[in-house]
Amino acid sequence: MNQVAQLCMDTEAEQRLRALIEKGLPLTPRPWLTLAEQCGMDETEVMATVERWQSEGLIKRLGLVVKHRPLGIRANAMVVWDVPDAWISELGRCLAEEPAVTLCYRRPRRLPDWPFNLFCMIHGSARERVLQELDAIVRRHELDAIPRQVLFSTHAYRQHGARYISE
Amino acid sequence: MSASTTKNDIAELDNIDRQVINRLQDGLPIVEAPFAVVAKELGIEEQVLLERLHGLRESGVLSRFGPMYHAERLGGGLTLAAMAIPEIYFNAVAEEVNAFAEVAHNYRREHRLNMWFVLATETPERIPEVIAAIEAATGYPVYNMPKQEEFHVRLHLPV
């Protein structure tokens, strides 16, 4: 078999593998073997391919994603802060270390309507719990002087299967 | 199997379920028998771990167990966008916005900017195009707020 044909075959098998894992990893003792049998690779190839995708950064994480409602998580707050540019990286790292914070990003301000440049998500069973968590975080890091707003969500109109890292 | 669902649709999790969820939000090791490795870490049998995962999937606690792609590395575009929609038009505009296949999540939030959605496109160049199309379809401006820096959290959602 010439090299081009080999390459094409690999690509096809990889595409099958990618489509398979997108549906979810098999919950079997040897999940890579199960996948290998389904996509026509062997177990070592599957593991090497997934490892490569991970090291290339194509796959950020291969793991489990929970649904909020069945866990009783009803309150979802986007907490936004207007932080001086010089402090933002430090504060972002601090907030990301808080267990209650599940996402933390720097985003551009959209002046004059939107002065906030640091966004984090806090989830909880109820609004009061989320606000208590936020109060505790503000106290711990002495953030009282930093303007912030809490945007609770009241309705999720659409929640796709989050194939990409959710924002 | 302990992850049962009550009439309020809240799954009852025991300590083992919680440990399993928290551990596996971090990712699965790429070894021949990854569940055996994780089970050992948690001090339970592999069979118990797999049974718990099946139970969590059946009770709807798990929405996914698989890869989270890095949209930008896949060559795609990703952004968070917001709009300020007058109350009486909100539902109509939400329908128009959600009709775009590129709209991934769309949340109503309590603020003047009351509609917040994620756009995921096949290429980064598509983001401004889709935004322009949404503005044209709805007649309202879209505030584009792409991520500029990500601060990594330790755990995605501790349970």
CSV table of C-alpha atoms in Angstrom, one decimal:
chain,number,residue,atom,x,y,z
A,1,MET,CA,0.0,0.0,0.0
A,2,ASN,CA,1.5,3.4,-0.9
A,3,GLN,CA,1.8,6.1,1.6
A,4,VAL,CA,-1.0,8.3,0.3
A,5,ALA,CA,-3.5,5.4,0.5
A,6,GLN,CA,-2.3,4.6,4.1
A,7,LEU,CA,-2.8,8.3,5.0
A,8,CYS,CA,-6.3,8.3,3.6
A,9,MET,CA,-7.2,5.2,5.5
A,10,ASP,CA,-5.9,6.6,8.7
A,11,THR,CA,-7.9,9.7,8.2
A,12,GLU,CA,-11.0,7.8,7.6
A,13,ALA,CA,-10.5,5.6,10.7
A,14,GLU,CA,-9.8,8.7,12.7
A,15,GLN,CA,-12.9,10.4,11.4
A,16,ARG,CA,-14.9,7.3,12.5
A,17,LEU,CA,-13.2,7.4,15.9
A,18,ARG,CA,-14.0,11.1,16.3
A,19,ALA,CA,-17.6,10.6,15.4
A,20,LEU,CA,-17.8,7.7,17.9
A,21,ILE,CA,-16.3,9.4,20.9
A,22,GLU,CA,-18.4,12.4,20.2
A,23,LYS,CA,-21.5,10.3,21.0
A,24,GLY,CA,-19.8,9.4,24.3
A,25,LEU,CA,-17.2,7.1,25.6
A,26,PRO,CA,-18.3,3.5,26.1
A,27,LEU,CA,-18.7,2.6,29.8
A,28,THR,CA,-16.8,-0.7,29.5
A,29,PRO,CA,-13.7,-1.9,31.3
A,30,ARG,CA,-11.7,-1.4,28.1
A,31,PRO,CA,-13.3,1.6,26.4
A,32,TRP,CA,-10.5,2.2,23.9
A,33,LEU,CA,-10.7,-1.5,22.8
A,34,THR,CA,-14.5,-1.1,22.4
A,35,LEU,CA,-13.9,2.0,20.3
A,36,ALA,CA,-11.1,0.2,18.3
A,37,GLU,CA,-13.4,-2.6,17.4
A,38,GLN,CA,-16.1,-0.2,16.2
A,39,CYS,CA,-13.8,2.0,14.1
A,40,GLY,CA,-11.4,-0.5,12.6
A,41,MET,CA,-8.3,0.5,14.5
A,42,ASP,CA,-6.5,-1.4,17.2
A,43,GLU,CA,-6.6,-0.4,20.9
A,44,THR,CA,-3.1,1.1,20.9
A,45,GLU,CA,-3.8,3.2,17.8
A,46,VAL,CA,-7.0,4.5,19.4
A,47,MET,CA,-5.1,5.5,22.6
A,48,ALA,CA,-2.3,7.1,20.6
A,49,THR,CA,-4.8,9.0,18.5
A,50,VAL,CA,-6.8,10.3,21.4
A,51,GLU,CA,-3.6,11.2,23.2
A,52,ARG,CA,-2.4,13.1,20.1
A,53,TRP,CA,-5.7,15.0,19.8
A,54,GLN,CA,-5.3,15.9,23.5
A,55,SER,CA,-1.7,17.1,23.2
A,56,GLU,CA,-2.5,19.1,20.1
A,57,GLY,CA,-5.2,20.8,22.0
A,58,LEU,CA,-8.0,19.6,19.7
A,59,ILE,CA,-9.6,17.9,22.6
A,60,LYS,CA,-9.5,20.0,25.7
A,61,ARG,CA,-10.7,17.4,28.1
A,62,LEU,CA,-12.2,14.0,27.9
A,63,GLY,CA,-14.5,13.6,30.7
A,64,LEU,CA,-17.9,13.9,32.2
A,65,VAL,CA,-20.4,16.8,31.9
A,66,VAL,CA,-23.3,17.0,34.3
A,67,LYS,CA,-26.7,18.4,33.8
A,68,HIS,CA,-27.7,21.1,36.2
A,69,ARG,CA,-31.4,20.4,36.9
A,70,PRO,CA,-31.2,16.8,38.1
A,71,LEU,CA,-28.6,17.9,40.6
A,72,GLY,CA,-30.9,20.6,41.9
A,73,ILE,CA,-28.8,23.4,40.6
A,74,ARG,CA,-31.4,26.0,39.7
A,75,ALA,CA,-29.5,29.2,40.1
A,76,ASN,CA,-26.9,30.2,37.5
A,77,ALA,CA,-25.3,33.6,37.9
A,78,MET,CA,-22.9,35.3,35.6
A,79,VAL,CA,-20.9,37.7,37.8
A,80,VAL,CA,-19.2,40.4,35.9
A,81,TRP,CA,-16.5,42.8,37.2
A,82,ASP,CA,-15.1,46.1,35.9
A,83,VAL,CA,-11.4,45.6,36.8
A,84,PRO,CA,-8.5,47.9,36.0
A,85,ASP,CA,-6.6,46.2,33.2
A,86,ALA,CA,-3.4,45.9,35.3
A,87,TRP,CA,-5.2,43.8,37.9
A,88,ILE,CA,-7.2,41.6,35.7
A,89,SER,CA,-5.0,38.6,35.3
A,90,GLU,CA,-4.3,38.4,39.0
A,91,LEU,CA,-7.9,38.7,40.0
A,92,GLY,CA,-9.0,36.2,37.2
A,93,ARG,CA,-6.6,33.6,38.7
A,94,CYS,CA,-7.9,34.3,42.2
A,95,LEU,CA,-11.5,33.9,41.2
A,96,ALA,CA,-10.8,30.7,39.2
A,97,GLU,CA,-9.4,29.1,42.3
A,98,GLU,CA,-12.6,29.6,44.2
A,99,PRO,CA,-14.5,26.3,44.2
A,100,ALA,CA,-17.8,28.0,43.5
A,101,VAL,CA,-16.5,29.5,40.3
A,102,THR,CA,-17.0,27.2,37.4
A,103,LEU,CA,-15.8,29.4,34.5
A,104,CYS,CA,-13.7,32.5,34.4
A,105,TYR,CA,-12.9,34.6,31.4
A,106,ARG,CA,-11.5,38.0,30.4
A,107,ARG,CA,-13.7,39.6,27.7
A,108,PRO,CA,-13.7,43.1,26.1
A,109,ARG,CA,-15.7,46.0,27.5
A,110,ARG,CA,-18.3,47.5,25.2
A,111,LEU,CA,-18.4,51.1,26.3
A,112,PRO,CA,-20.5,53.0,27.1
A,113,ASP,CA,-23.1,50.2,27.5
A,114,TRP,CA,-21.0,47.5,29.1
A,115,PRO,CA,-18.0,48.4,31.3
A,116,PHE,CA,-17.3,44.9,32.5
A,117,ASN,CA,-14.2,42.9,31.5
A,118,LEU,CA,-14.0,39.9,33.8
A,119,PHE,CA,-16.8,37.3,33.7
A,120,CYS,CA,-17.3,34.3,36.0
A,121,MET,CA,-20.0,31.8,36.5
A,122,ILE,CA,-21.3,30.7,39.9
A,123,HIS,CA,-23.9,27.9,40.1
A,124,GLY,CA,-26.0,26.9,43.1
A,125,SER,CA,-29.2,25.4,44.4
A,126,ALA,CA,-30.8,28.8,44.9
A,127,ARG,CA,-30.1,32.4,44.4
A,128,GLU,CA,-29.5,33.1,48.1
A,129,ARG,CA,-26.8,30.4,48.1
A,130,VAL,CA,-25.1,31.9,45.1
A,131,LEU,CA,-25.2,35.4,46.6
A,132,GLN,CA,-23.8,34.1,49.9
A,133,GLU,CA,-20.9,32.4,48.0
A,134,LEU,CA,-20.3,35.7,46.1
A,135,ASP,CA,-20.3,37.7,49.4
A,136,ALA,CA,-17.8,35.3,50.9
A,137,ILE,CA,-15.6,35.6,47.8
A,138,VAL,CA,-15.8,39.4,47.9
A,139,ARG,CA,-14.8,39.4,51.6
A,140,ARG,CA,-11.9,36.9,51.1
A,141,HIS,CA,-10.3,38.8,48.3
A,142,GLU,CA,-11.3,42.3,49.5
A,143,LEU,CA,-13.1,43.1,46.2
A,144,ASP,CA,-15.7,45.6,47.6
A,145,ALA,CA,-14.3,48.5,45.7
A,146,ILE,CA,-14.5,46.7,42.3
A,147,PRO,CA,-17.8,47.4,40.5
A,148,ARG,CA,-19.7,44.2,39.8
A,149,GLN,CA,-23.0,43.0,38.7
A,150,VAL,CA,-24.8,39.7,39.1
A,151,LEU,CA,-26.8,38.5,36.1
A,152,PHE,CA,-29.0,35.6,37.0
A,153,SER,CA,-30.4,33.6,34.2
A,154,THR,CA,-34.2,33.2,34.2
A,155,HIS,CA,-34.5,31.0,31.2
A,156,ALA,CA,-32.3,28.8,29.0
A,157,TYR,CA,-33.8,28.9,25.5
A,158,ARG,CA,-31.3,26.5,24.0
A,159,GLN,CA,-28.8,24.2,25.5
A,160,HIS,CA,-27.0,22.2,22.9
A,161,GLY,CA,-24.9,19.1,23.7
A,162,ALA,CA,-22.0,21.4,24.4
A,163,ARG,CA,-19.5,19.9,22.0
A,164,TYR,CA,-17.4,22.9,22.5
A,165,ILE,CA,-16.2,24.2,25.9
A,166,SER,CA,-19.2,26.1,27.2
A,167,GLU,CA,-18.8,29.7,27.8
B,1,MET,CA,-27.5,1.9,41.9
B,2,SER,CA,-28.0,4.9,44.0
B,3,ALA,CA,-28.6,7.8,41.6
B,4,SER,CA,-32.4,7.7,41.6
B,5,THR,CA,-34.7,10.5,40.6
B,6,THR,CA,-37.4,11.8,42.9
B,7,LYS,CA,-40.7,13.3,41.8
B,8,ASN,CA,-39.0,16.7,41.9
B,9,ASP,CA,-36.6,15.4,39.3
B,10,ILE,CA,-33.7,15.9,41.6
B,11,ALA,CA,-31.3,13.0,41.6
B,12,GLU,CA,-30.3,11.7,45.0
B,13,LEU,CA,-26.6,11.3,45.0
B,14,ASP,CA,-24.6,9.5,47.6
B,15,ASN,CA,-21.0,10.2,48.5
B,16,ILE,CA,-19.6,7.7,46.0
B,17,ASP,CA,-21.7,9.3,43.2
B,18,ARG,CA,-20.3,12.7,44.1
B,19,GLN,CA,-16.7,11.5,44.2
B,20,VAL,CA,-17.2,9.8,40.8
B,21,ILE,CA,-18.6,12.9,39.2
B,22,ASN,CA,-16.0,15.2,40.7
B,23,ARG,CA,-13.2,13.0,39.7
B,24,LEU,CA,-14.3,12.3,36.2
B,25,GLN,CA,-15.1,16.0,35.4
B,26,ASP,CA,-11.3,16.2,35.4
B,27,GLY,CA,-10.9,13.7,32.7
B,28,LEU,CA,-10.3,10.0,32.0
B,29,PRO,CA,-6.7,8.7,31.9
B,30,ILE,CA,-5.7,7.2,28.5
B,31,VAL,CA,-4.6,3.8,29.7
B,32,GLU,CA,-6.0,0.4,28.8
B,33,ALA,CA,-8.3,0.1,31.7
B,34,PRO,CA,-9.0,3.7,32.8
B,35,PHE,CA,-12.0,2.9,34.9
B,36,ALA,CA,-10.0,0.5,37.0
B,37,VAL,CA,-7.4,3.2,37.6
B,38,VAL,CA,-10.0,5.7,38.6
B,39,ALA,CA,-11.8,3.2,40.8
B,40,LYS,CA,-8.6,2.4,42.6
B,41,GLU,CA,-8.0,6.1,43.2
B,42,LEU,CA,-11.5,6.4,44.7
B,43,GLY,CA,-11.1,3.2,46.7
B,44,ILE,CA,-14.0,1.3,45.0
B,45,GLU,CA,-14.3,-1.6,42.6
B,46,GLU,CA,-14.1,-1.0,38.9
B,47,GLN,CA,-17.5,-2.8,38.5
B,48,VAL,CA,-19.0,-0.4,41.1
B,49,LEU,CA,-17.7,2.6,39.2
B,50,LEU,CA,-19.1,1.4,35.9
B,51,GLU,CA,-22.5,0.7,37.6
B,52,ARG,CA,-22.6,4.1,39.1
B,53,LEU,CA,-21.8,5.7,35.7
B,54,HIS,CA,-24.6,3.7,34.0
B,55,GLY,CA,-26.9,4.8,36.8
B,56,LEU,CA,-26.0,8.5,36.5
B,57,ARG,CA,-26.5,8.3,32.8
B,58,GLU,CA,-29.9,6.7,33.1
B,59,SER,CA,-31.1,9.2,35.7
B,60,GLY,CA,-30.1,12.1,33.4
B,61,VAL,CA,-27.4,13.5,35.7
B,62,LEU,CA,-24.7,13.0,33.0
B,63,SER,CA,-25.3,15.0,29.9
B,64,ARG,CA,-22.1,13.8,28.3
B,65,PHE,CA,-19.1,11.6,28.8
B,66,GLY,CA,-16.7,12.4,26.1
B,67,PRO,CA,-14.5,14.9,24.5
B,68,MET,CA,-14.8,18.7,24.9
B,69,TYR,CA,-13.3,20.1,21.8
B,70,HIS,CA,-11.3,23.3,21.7
B,71,ALA,CA,-13.4,25.1,19.1
B,72,GLU,CA,-10.5,27.5,18.1
B,73,ARG,CA,-8.1,24.6,17.6
B,74,LEU,CA,-10.6,22.8,15.4
B,75,GLY,CA,-10.5,25.9,13.3
B,76,GLY,CA,-13.8,27.2,14.4
B,77,GLY,CA,-14.9,30.5,15.9
B,78,LEU,CA,-16.5,30.9,19.3
B,79,THR,CA,-17.8,33.9,21.1
B,80,LEU,CA,-20.3,35.2,23.7
B,81,ALA,CA,-22.7,37.7,22.4
B,82,ALA,CA,-25.4,39.8,24.1
B,83,MET,CA,-28.4,41.9,23.0
B,84,ALA,CA,-30.7,44.3,24.7
B,85,ILE,CA,-34.3,43.4,23.7
B,86,PRO,CA,-37.4,45.2,24.9
B,87,GLU,CA,-39.5,43.0,27.1
B,88,ILE,CA,-42.5,42.8,24.7
B,89,TYR,CA,-40.4,41.6,21.8
B,90,PHE,CA,-38.2,39.3,23.7
B,91,ASN,CA,-39.8,36.0,22.8
B,92,ALA,CA,-40.1,36.9,19.1
B,93,VAL,CA,-36.5,38.0,18.9
B,94,ALA,CA,-35.3,34.9,20.8
B,95,GLU,CA,-37.0,32.8,18.1
B,96,GLU,CA,-35.3,34.7,15.4
B,97,VAL,CA,-31.9,34.4,17.1
B,98,ASN,CA,-32.3,30.7,17.9
B,99,ALA,CA,-33.2,30.0,14.2
B,100,PHE,CA,-29.5,30.5,13.5
B,101,ALA,CA,-27.7,27.1,13.6
B,102,GLU,CA,-24.6,28.8,15.0
B,103,VAL,CA,-26.4,29.8,18.3
B,104,ALA,CA,-25.3,27.2,20.8
B,105,HIS,CA,-26.8,28.4,24.2
B,106,ASN,CA,-29.1,31.2,24.7
B,107,TYR,CA,-29.9,32.5,28.2
B,108,ARG,CA,-32.2,35.2,29.3
B,109,ARG,CA,-30.6,37.2,32.0
B,110,GLU,CA,-31.7,40.0,34.3
B,111,HIS,CA,-30.0,43.1,32.9
B,112,ARG,CA,-30.6,45.7,30.2
B,113,LEU,CA,-28.5,43.3,28.1
B,114,ASN,CA,-31.0,40.5,28.6
B,115,MET,CA,-30.2,38.0,25.9
B,116,TRP,CA,-26.9,36.1,26.1
B,117,PHE,CA,-25.9,33.5,23.7
B,118,VAL,CA,-22.8,31.6,22.5
B,119,LEU,CA,-22.0,31.5,18.8
B,120,ALA,CA,-20.0,28.6,17.5
B,121,THR,CA,-19.0,28.8,13.8
B,122,GLU,CA,-17.0,26.6,11.5
B,123,THR,CA,-14.4,29.3,10.9
B,124,PRO,CA,-13.5,32.5,12.9
B,125,GLU,CA,-14.4,34.6,9.9
B,126,ARG,CA,-18.0,33.5,10.2
B,127,ILE,CA,-18.5,35.1,13.6
B,128,PRO,CA,-18.8,38.7,12.3
B,129,GLU,CA,-20.9,37.5,9.3
B,130,VAL,CA,-23.3,35.7,11.6
B,131,ILE,CA,-23.5,38.7,13.9
B,132,ALA,CA,-24.3,41.0,11.0
B,133,ALA,CA,-26.9,38.5,9.9
B,134,ILE,CA,-28.5,38.4,13.4
B,135,GLU,CA,-28.5,42.2,13.5
B,136,ALA,CA,-30.1,42.4,10.1
B,137,ALA,CA,-32.8,39.8,11.0
B,138,THR,CA,-33.7,41.3,14.3
B,139,GLY,CA,-32.9,45.0,13.9
B,140,TYR,CA,-31.1,45.1,17.2
B,141,PRO,CA,-27.3,45.5,17.8
B,142,VAL,CA,-25.3,42.5,19.0
B,143,TYR,CA,-22.5,43.0,21.5
B,144,ASN,CA,-19.7,40.7,20.6
B,145,MET,CA,-17.6,39.7,23.7
B,146,PRO,CA,-15.1,37.0,22.6
B,147,LYS,CA,-12.9,35.5,25.3
B,148,GLN,CA,-9.5,37.3,25.6
B,149,GLU,CA,-8.0,35.2,28.4
B,150,GLU,CA,-9.2,32.1,30.1
B,151,PHE,CA,-8.5,31.5,33.8
B,152,HIS,CA,-8.6,27.8,34.4
B,153,VAL,CA,-10.9,26.5,37.2
B,154,ARG,CA,-9.9,23.4,39.1
B,155,LEU,CA,-13.2,21.7,38.8
B,156,HIS,CA,-16.0,22.5,36.5
B,157,LEU,CA,-18.9,22.0,38.9
B,158,PRO,CA,-18.3,20.6,42.3
B,159,VAL,CA,-21.2,18.5,43.4
